[in-house]
């Protein structure tokens, strides 16, 4: 796990956008894993800017999103499908028929979860996964106590998540209490993953996820087992890390990061 700390949220998002376009440029038929959330909005803005400047072509890429609320139509403005159309898919040249988001309106939710996991595998697996982190340490919607060996499945959202996310709905009661999410193992199976967290409110959970023990009550801590995981933070989100000097040493001395210093 590489921990990269940038001075502010803008610089952190810029790095994540650059890592994403570098991955697409290295493999145009890349299978992207995509995340939603407020933290990601600025990353998508930057990717769109880079696309408009001719720095990246998405025409051969495909994507799988982490999660979707159960009970929302894809056309519902609060669905993650609508979020992705708005922030990324409608603004770049990705073929929308190759973008995948779990179907929150599926009649048979279990069958939908299996279909989604199978589709990821059939694509050859996710090459490059973007992740945010919830206030309770969730990745995707893998709420506390989700098994580290879970595949795509339906999850009941916990109180902390409801409190944070219901603010994004016109009326808090409209927020679904269930979601379909890639499992922790689905995320661990991705070839490379980049988690972005910014702001002081994420400092405590980031310290637990990155430097704390691995435990199902903070599913992001499972990323310690991921073979190629980069955690990008701003100063505020990195505030509680104990080995900060070491992370900076790696960033400043390894060849992999030379172009970003
Ligand atoms: C939602 C998503 C997560 C995301 C999290 C963080 O709950 N299901 O995938 O990581 O939000 O959101 P934010 O960036 O708004 O803090």
Short mmCIF file of C-alpha atoms and ligand atoms in Angstrom, two decimals, residues 35-40 66-67 69 80 131-135 138-141 161 164-165 168 196 202, ligand 1:
data_model
loop_
_atom_site.label_atom_id
_atom_site.label_comp_id
_atom_site.label_asym_id
_atom_site.label_seq_id
_atom_site.Cartn_x
_atom_site.Cartn_y
_atom_site.Cartn_z
CA UNK A 35 -17.01 5.15 -7.35
CA UNK A 36 -19.58 7.78 -6.44
CA UNK A 37 -19.67 10.27 -3.55
CA UNK A 38 -18.87 13.93 -3.11
CA UNK A 39 -15.12 13.30 -2.93
CA UNK A 40 -15.14 11.90 -6.47
CA UNK A 66 -19.20 -0.18 -7.11
CA UNK A 67 -22.79 0.09 -5.99
CA UNK A 69 -29.35 1.87 -4.19
CA UNK A 80 -25.73 6.25 -8.82
CA UNK A 131 -12.63 4.08 -4.22
CA UNK A 132 -13.90 6.55 -1.67
CA UNK A 133 -14.41 5.74 2.00
CA UNK A 134 -17.50 6.17 4.13
CA UNK A 135 -17.44 7.70 7.60
CA UNK A 138 -17.13 1.34 4.20
CA UNK A 139 -15.82 0.79 0.69
CA UNK A 140 -18.63 0.58 -1.84
CA UNK A 141 -21.53 -0.09 0.49
CA UNK A 161 -24.30 5.88 6.36
CA UNK A 164 -24.54 11.13 5.95
CA UNK A 165 -26.15 10.15 2.62
CA UNK A 168 -28.16 14.26 -0.58
CA UNK A 196 -9.17 8.93 -2.29
CA UNK A 202 -12.12 11.38 7.26
C1 LIG B 1 -21.17 6.42 -0.60
C2 LIG B 1 -20.66 5.35 -1.58
C3 LIG B 1 -19.22 5.01 -1.32
C4 LIG B 1 -18.39 6.27 -1.14
C5 LIG B 1 -18.89 7.04 0.04
C6 LIG B 1 -18.07 8.27 0.35
O1 LIG B 1 -21.66 5.89 0.56
N1 LIG B 1 -21.44 4.17 -1.53
O2 LIG B 1 -18.73 4.23 -2.40
O3 LIG B 1 -17.06 5.93 -0.96
O4 LIG B 1 -20.22 7.41 -0.28
O5 LIG B 1 -18.75 9.42 0.01
P1 LIG B 1 -18.21 10.88 0.12
O6 LIG B 1 -17.16 11.01 -0.91
O7 LIG B 1 -19.42 11.71 -0.21
O8 LIG B 1 -17.71 11.08 1.50
#
